JSON list of C-alpha atoms in Angstrom, two decimals:
[
{"chain": "A", "resi": 699, "resn": "MET", "atom": "CA", "xyz": [8.56, -50.54, -41.24]},
{"chain": "A", "resi": 700, "resn": "THR", "atom": "CA", "xyz": [6.18, -47.79, -42.34]},
{"chain": "A", "resi": 701, "resn": "ASP", "atom": "CA", "xyz": [3.10, -49.56, -41.74]},
{"chain": "A", "resi": 702, "resn": "ARG", "atom": "CA", "xyz": [4.07, -50.36, -38.17]},
{"chain": "A", "resi": 703, "resn": "LEU", "atom": "CA", "xyz": [5.33, -47.36, -37.14]},
{"chain": "A", "resi": 704, "resn": "THR", "atom": "CA", "xyz": [2.30, -45.40, -38.68]},
{"chain": "A", "resi": 705, "resn": "GLY", "atom": "CA", "xyz": [0.33, -48.07, -36.74]},
{"chain": "A", "resi": 706, "resn": "ILE", "atom": "CA", "xyz": [1.97, -47.22, -33.71]},
{"chain": "A", "resi": 707, "resn": "ALA", "atom": "CA", "xyz": [1.34, -43.71, -34.37]},
{"chain": "A", "resi": 708, "resn": "VAL", "atom": "CA", "xyz": [-2.34, -43.94, -34.90]},
{"chain": "A", "resi": 709, "resn": "ILE", "atom": "CA", "xyz": [-2.77, -45.99, -31.73]},
{"chain": "A", "resi": 710, "resn": "LEU", "atom": "CA", "xyz": [-1.12, -43.66, -29.82]},
{"chain": "A", "resi": 711, "resn": "PHE", "atom": "CA", "xyz": [-3.02, -41.25, -31.26]},
{"chain": "A", "resi": 712, "resn": "GLY", "atom": "CA", "xyz": [-6.42, -43.13, -30.57]},
{"chain": "A", "resi": 713, "resn": "ALA", "atom": "CA", "xyz": [-5.22, -43.44, -27.02]},
{"chain": "A", "resi": 714, "resn": "ALA", "atom": "CA", "xyz": [-4.27, -39.73, -26.50]},
{"chain": "A", "resi": 715, "resn": "LEU", "atom": "CA", "xyz": [-8.21, -38.92, -27.91]},
{"chain": "A", "resi": 716, "resn": "PHE", "atom": "CA", "xyz": [-9.59, -41.32, -25.19]},
{"chain": "A", "resi": 717, "resn": "PHE", "atom": "CA", "xyz": [-7.49, -40.82, -21.91]},
{"chain": "A", "resi": 718, "resn": "LEU", "atom": "CA", "xyz": [-6.74, -37.32, -22.41]},
{"chain": "A", "resi": 719, "resn": "ILE", "atom": "CA", "xyz": [-8.54, -34.71, -25.21]},
{"chain": "A", "resi": 720, "resn": "THR", "atom": "CA", "xyz": [-11.81, -36.51, -25.25]},
{"chain": "A", "resi": 721, "resn": "PRO", "atom": "CA", "xyz": [-12.49, -36.24, -20.99]},
{"chain": "A", "resi": 722, "resn": "SER", "atom": "CA", "xyz": [-10.69, -32.70, -20.92]},
{"chain": "A", "resi": 723, "resn": "ALA", "atom": "CA", "xyz": [-12.83, -31.63, -23.86]},
{"chain": "A", "resi": 724, "resn": "THR", "atom": "CA", "xyz": [-16.57, -32.67, -23.37]},
{"chain": "A", "resi": 725, "resn": "GLU", "atom": "CA", "xyz": [-18.77, -31.75, -20.75]},
{"chain": "A", "resi": 726, "resn": "THR", "atom": "CA", "xyz": [-20.51, -34.42, -17.92]},
{"chain": "A", "resi": 727, "resn": "VAL", "atom": "CA", "xyz": [-24.06, -34.84, -18.21]},
{"chain": "A", "resi": 728, "resn": "GLY", "atom": "CA", "xyz": [-26.49, -36.38, -15.95]},
{"chain": "A", "resi": 729, "resn": "TYR", "atom": "CA", "xyz": [-29.21, -36.60, -18.96]},
{"chain": "A", "resi": 730, "resn": "GLY", "atom": "CA", "xyz": [-29.55, -38.01, -21.82]},
{"chain": "A", "resi": 731, "resn": "TRP", "atom": "CA", "xyz": [-28.56, -41.62, -23.72]},
{"chain": "A", "resi": 732, "resn": "LEU", "atom": "CA", "xyz": [-26.27, -40.45, -25.75]},
{"chain": "A", "resi": 733, "resn": "ARG", "atom": "CA", "xyz": [-23.32, -39.04, -23.64]},
{"chain": "A", "resi": 734, "resn": "PRO", "atom": "CA", "xyz": [-21.03, -36.23, -25.35]},
{"chain": "A", "resi": 735, "resn": "ASN", "atom": "CA", "xyz": [-18.15, -37.97, -24.92]},
{"chain": "A", "resi": 736, "resn": "THR", "atom": "CA", "xyz": [-19.95, -41.69, -26.57]},
{"chain": "A", "resi": 737, "resn": "VAL", "atom": "CA", "xyz": [-18.83, -40.55, -29.92]},
{"chain": "A", "resi": 738, "resn": "PRO", "atom": "CA", "xyz": [-15.18, -39.66, -29.85]},
{"chain": "A", "resi": 739, "resn": "ASN", "atom": "CA", "xyz": [-14.82, -42.58, -27.53]},
{"chain": "A", "resi": 740, "resn": "VAL", "atom": "CA", "xyz": [-15.99, -44.95, -29.83]},
{"chain": "A", "resi": 741, "resn": "MET", "atom": "CA", "xyz": [-13.84, -43.28, -32.87]},
{"chain": "A", "resi": 742, "resn": "ALA", "atom": "CA", "xyz": [-11.12, -43.29, -29.94]},
{"chain": "A", "resi": 743, "resn": "VAL", "atom": "CA", "xyz": [-10.80, -47.21, -30.14]},
{"chain": "A", "resi": 744, "resn": "ILE", "atom": "CA", "xyz": [-11.63, -47.37, -33.80]},
{"chain": "A", "resi": 745, "resn": "MET", "atom": "CA", "xyz": [-8.30, -45.74, -34.35]},
{"chain": "A", "resi": 746, "resn": "MET", "atom": "CA", "xyz": [-6.46, -48.33, -31.77]},
{"chain": "A", "resi": 747, "resn": "LEU", "atom": "CA", "xyz": [-7.92, -51.30, -33.66]},
{"chain": "A", "resi": 748, "resn": "ALA", "atom": "CA", "xyz": [-7.38, -49.91, -37.02]},
{"chain": "A", "resi": 749, "resn": "GLY", "atom": "CA", "xyz": [-3.98, -48.68, -35.91]},
{"chain": "A", "resi": 750, "resn": "THR", "atom": "CA", "xyz": [-3.23, -52.68, -34.23]},
{"chain": "A", "resi": 751, "resn": "THR", "atom": "CA", "xyz": [-4.44, -54.54, -37.40]},
{"chain": "A", "resi": 752, "resn": "LEU", "atom": "CA", "xyz": [-1.84, -51.96, -39.35]},
{"chain": "A", "resi": 753, "resn": "ALA", "atom": "CA", "xyz": [0.85, -52.44, -37.59]},
{"chain": "A", "resi": 754, "resn": "ILE", "atom": "CA", "xyz": [0.67, -56.65, -36.92]},
{"chain": "A", "resi": 755, "resn": "SER", "atom": "CA", "xyz": [-0.39, -56.88, -40.36]},
{"chain": "A", "resi": 756, "resn": "THR", "atom": "CA", "xyz": [2.17, -58.16, -43.25]},
{"chain": "A", "resi": 757, "resn": "PRO", "atom": "CA", "xyz": [4.27, -55.30, -44.61]},
{"chain": "A", "resi": 758, "resn": "GLN", "atom": "CA", "xyz": [3.86, -54.47, -47.85]},
{"chain": "A", "resi": 759, "resn": "GLU", "atom": "CA", "xyz": [6.54, -52.48, -50.54]},
{"chain": "A", "resi": 760, "resn": "GLN", "atom": "CA", "xyz": [5.75, -48.77, -49.97]},
{"chain": "A", "resi": 761, "resn": "GLN", "atom": "CA", "xyz": [6.77, -46.16, -52.25]},
{"chain": "A", "resi": 762, "resn": "ILE", "atom": "CA", "xyz": [6.51, -42.46, -51.43]},
{"chain": "A", "resi": 763, "resn": "ASP", "atom": "CA", "xyz": [4.23, -40.25, -53.44]},
{"chain": "A", "resi": 764, "resn": "PHE", "atom": "CA", "xyz": [5.56, -36.59, -52.37]},
{"chain": "A", "resi": 765, "resn": "PRO", "atom": "CA", "xyz": [3.00, -34.44, -54.63]},
{"chain": "A", "resi": 766, "resn": "LYS", "atom": "CA", "xyz": [-0.38, -36.55, -52.88]},
{"chain": "A", "resi": 767, "resn": "MET", "atom": "CA", "xyz": [1.88, -35.98, -49.82]},
{"chain": "A", "resi": 768, "resn": "ALA", "atom": "CA", "xyz": [2.27, -32.22, -50.39]},
{"chain": "A", "resi": 769, "resn": "ARG", "atom": "CA", "xyz": [-1.93, -32.15, -51.51]},
{"chain": "A", "resi": 770, "resn": "ALA", "atom": "CA", "xyz": [-2.92, -33.75, -48.05]},
{"chain": "A", "resi": 771, "resn": "ALA", "atom": "CA", "xyz": [-0.58, -30.72, -46.22]},
{"chain": "A", "resi": 772, "resn": "GLY", "atom": "CA", "xyz": [-2.14, -28.67, -48.21]},
{"chain": "A", "resi": 773, "resn": "PHE", "atom": "CA", "xyz": [-6.11, -29.49, -46.90]},
{"chain": "A", "resi": 774, "resn": "LEU", "atom": "CA", "xyz": [-4.64, -29.70, -43.94]},
{"chain": "A", "resi": 775, "resn": "LEU", "atom": "CA", "xyz": [-3.25, -26.03, -44.12]},
{"chain": "A", "resi": 776, "resn": "VAL", "atom": "CA", "xyz": [-6.40, -24.75, -45.37]},
{"chain": "A", "resi": 777, "resn": "ILE", "atom": "CA", "xyz": [-8.91, -26.64, -42.56]},
{"chain": "A", "resi": 778, "resn": "SER", "atom": "CA", "xyz": [-6.19, -25.89, -39.75]},
{"chain": "A", "resi": 779, "resn": "ILE", "atom": "CA", "xyz": [-6.59, -22.16, -41.52]},
{"chain": "A", "resi": 780, "resn": "GLY", "atom": "CA", "xyz": [-10.29, -22.10, -41.13]},
{"chain": "A", "resi": 781, "resn": "LEU", "atom": "CA", "xyz": [-9.87, -23.71, -37.61]},
{"chain": "A", "resi": 782, "resn": "TRP", "atom": "CA", "xyz": [-8.37, -20.94, -36.76]},
{"chain": "A", "resi": 783, "resn": "ALA", "atom": "CA", "xyz": [-10.66, -18.50, -38.16]},
{"chain": "A", "resi": 784, "resn": "MET", "atom": "CA", "xyz": [-13.92, -20.23, -36.61]},
{"chain": "A", "resi": 785, "resn": "ALA", "atom": "CA", "xyz": [-12.42, -19.76, -33.09]},
{"chain": "A", "resi": 786, "resn": "GLN", "atom": "CA", "xyz": [-11.59, -15.89, -34.43]},
{"chain": "A", "resi": 787, "resn": "TRP", "atom": "CA", "xyz": [-14.82, -14.58, -36.00]},
{"chain": "A", "resi": 788, "resn": "ARG", "atom": "CA", "xyz": [-17.22, -17.57, -35.52]},
{"chain": "A", "resi": 789, "resn": "TYR", "atom": "CA", "xyz": [-18.30, -20.53, -37.27]},
{"chain": "A", "resi": 790, "resn": "VAL", "atom": "CA", "xyz": [-21.02, -18.69, -39.34]},
{"chain": "A", "resi": 791, "resn": "PHE", "atom": "CA", "xyz": [-19.12, -16.41, -41.20]},
{"chain": "A", "resi": 792, "resn": "VAL", "atom": "CA", "xyz": [-15.96, -18.64, -41.80]},
{"chain": "A", "resi": 793, "resn": "ALA", "atom": "CA", "xyz": [-17.82, -22.20, -42.45]},
{"chain": "A", "resi": 794, "resn": "PRO", "atom": "CA", "xyz": [-19.05, -21.53, -46.39]},
{"chain": "A", "resi": 795, "resn": "PHE", "atom": "CA", "xyz": [-15.99, -19.66, -46.89]},
{"chain": "A", "resi": 796, "resn": "LEU", "atom": "CA", "xyz": [-14.00, -23.06, -45.82]},
{"chain": "A", "resi": 797, "resn": "ALA", "atom": "CA", "xyz": [-16.64, -25.33, -47.51]},
{"chain": "A", "resi": 798, "resn": "LEU", "atom": "CA", "xyz": [-16.45, -23.21, -50.55]},
{"chain": "A", "resi": 799, "resn": "VAL", "atom": "CA", "xyz": [-12.40, -23.19, -50.96]},
{"chain": "A", "resi": 800, "resn": "LEU", "atom": "CA", "xyz": [-12.23, -27.28, -49.95]},
{"chain": "A", "resi": 801, "resn": "MET", "atom": "CA", "xyz": [-14.91, -28.28, -52.55]},
{"chain": "A", "resi": 802, "resn": "VAL", "atom": "CA", "xyz": [-13.12, -26.38, -54.87]},
{"chain": "A", "resi": 803, "resn": "LEU", "atom": "CA", "xyz": [-9.81, -28.09, -54.09]},
{"chain": "A", "resi": 804, "resn": "VAL", "atom": "CA", "xyz": [-11.27, -31.08, -54.51]},
{"chain": "A", "resi": 805, "resn": "GLY", "atom": "CA", "xyz": [-12.43, -30.31, -57.72]},
{"chain": "A", "resi": 806, "resn": "GLU", "atom": "CA", "xyz": [-15.94, -29.67, -57.53]},
{"chain": "A", "resi": 807, "resn": "ARG", "atom": "CA", "xyz": [-16.67, -27.14, -60.18]},
{"chain": "A", "resi": 808, "resn": "ARG", "atom": "CA", "xyz": [-20.73, -27.94, -60.29]},
{"chain": "A", "resi": 809, "resn": "TRP", "atom": "CA", "xyz": [-22.47, -24.62, -59.15]},
{"chain": "A", "resi": 810, "resn": "PRO", "atom": "CA", "xyz": [-25.41, -26.31, -57.79]},
{"chain": "A", "resi": 811, "resn": "TRP", "atom": "CA", "xyz": [-23.69, -28.55, -55.66]},
{"chain": "A", "resi": 812, "resn": "LEU", "atom": "CA", "xyz": [-21.03, -25.64, -54.51]},
{"chain": "A", "resi": 813, "resn": "LEU", "atom": "CA", "xyz": [-24.06, -23.75, -53.72]},
{"chain": "A", "resi": 814, "resn": "VAL", "atom": "CA", "xyz": [-25.27, -26.64, -51.24]},
{"chain": "A", "resi": 815, "resn": "GLY", "atom": "CA", "xyz": [-21.97, -27.34, -49.97]},
{"chain": "A", "resi": 816, "resn": "ALA", "atom": "CA", "xyz": [-20.92, -23.79, -49.33]},
{"chain": "A", "resi": 817, "resn": "VAL", "atom": "CA", "xyz": [-24.63, -22.10, -48.26]},
{"chain": "A", "resi": 818, "resn": "VAL", "atom": "CA", "xyz": [-26.71, -24.49, -47.22]},
{"chain": "A", "resi": 819, "resn": "LEU", "atom": "CA", "xyz": [-24.98, -26.97, -45.33]},
{"chain": "A", "resi": 820, "resn": "PRO", "atom": "CA", "xyz": [-23.06, -24.41, -42.80]},
{"chain": "A", "resi": 821, "resn": "VAL", "atom": "CA", "xyz": [-26.46, -22.17, -42.36]},
{"chain": "A", "resi": 822, "resn": "THR", "atom": "CA", "xyz": [-28.28, -25.59, -41.60]},
{"chain": "A", "resi": 823, "resn": "ILE", "atom": "CA", "xyz": [-25.02, -27.56, -39.44]},
{"chain": "A", "resi": 824, "resn": "SER", "atom": "CA", "xyz": [-25.32, -23.78, -37.34]},
{"chain": "A", "resi": 825, "resn": "PHE", "atom": "CA", "xyz": [-29.26, -23.55, -37.02]},
{"chain": "A", "resi": 826, "resn": "LEU", "atom": "CA", "xyz": [-29.11, -27.66, -35.62]},
{"chain": "A", "resi": 827, "resn": "ILE", "atom": "CA", "xyz": [-26.00, -26.97, -33.13]},
{"chain": "A", "resi": 828, "resn": "GLU", "atom": "CA", "xyz": [-26.44, -23.81, -31.85]},
{"chain": "A", "resi": 829, "resn": "TYR", "atom": "CA", "xyz": [-30.63, -23.19, -31.92]},
{"chain": "A", "resi": 830, "resn": "VAL", "atom": "CA", "xyz": [-32.13, -27.13, -31.68]},
{"chain": "A", "resi": 831, "resn": "LEU", "atom": "CA", "xyz": [-29.47, -28.40, -29.82]},
{"chain": "A", "resi": 832, "resn": "GLU", "atom": "CA", "xyz": [-28.56, -24.99, -27.51]},
{"chain": "A", "resi": 833, "resn": "ARG", "atom": "CA", "xyz": [-24.47, -25.56, -27.87]},
{"chain": "A", "resi": 834, "resn": "PRO", "atom": "CA", "xyz": [-21.69, -23.63, -29.02]},
{"chain": "A", "resi": 835, "resn": "LEU", "atom": "CA", "xyz": [-20.37, -24.12, -32.08]},
{"chain": "A", "resi": 836, "resn": "PHE", "atom": "CA", "xyz": [-17.08, -22.33, -31.39]}
]
């Protein structure tokens, strides 16, 4: 029963993304072969298909692992706080700290990888999005 309910929830979320969230959150442009809503719409369709597969598949015995659920909730909390902080203070100031915290939480301890993930990638993403594509990150 848990699989079916989860599948239905994923279907509903994918439909909300496709019909409500993406149309209101993306701009309409008349140029280029890849519209701003293409990737979100493809992801929403994939979510709806995956949810349908989960909802109609044969149910399996489910065991709830509360420590894993608590850890996932902790990740969600950290990401939510990071997104809120990005809206308050800009991506380029918050993203390195958010990336570093997430990398440490998943167990990464190698300094070169921490440096690349917390400094190089956020700066590169900021440069590509804001200066090359001329789009705001927030």
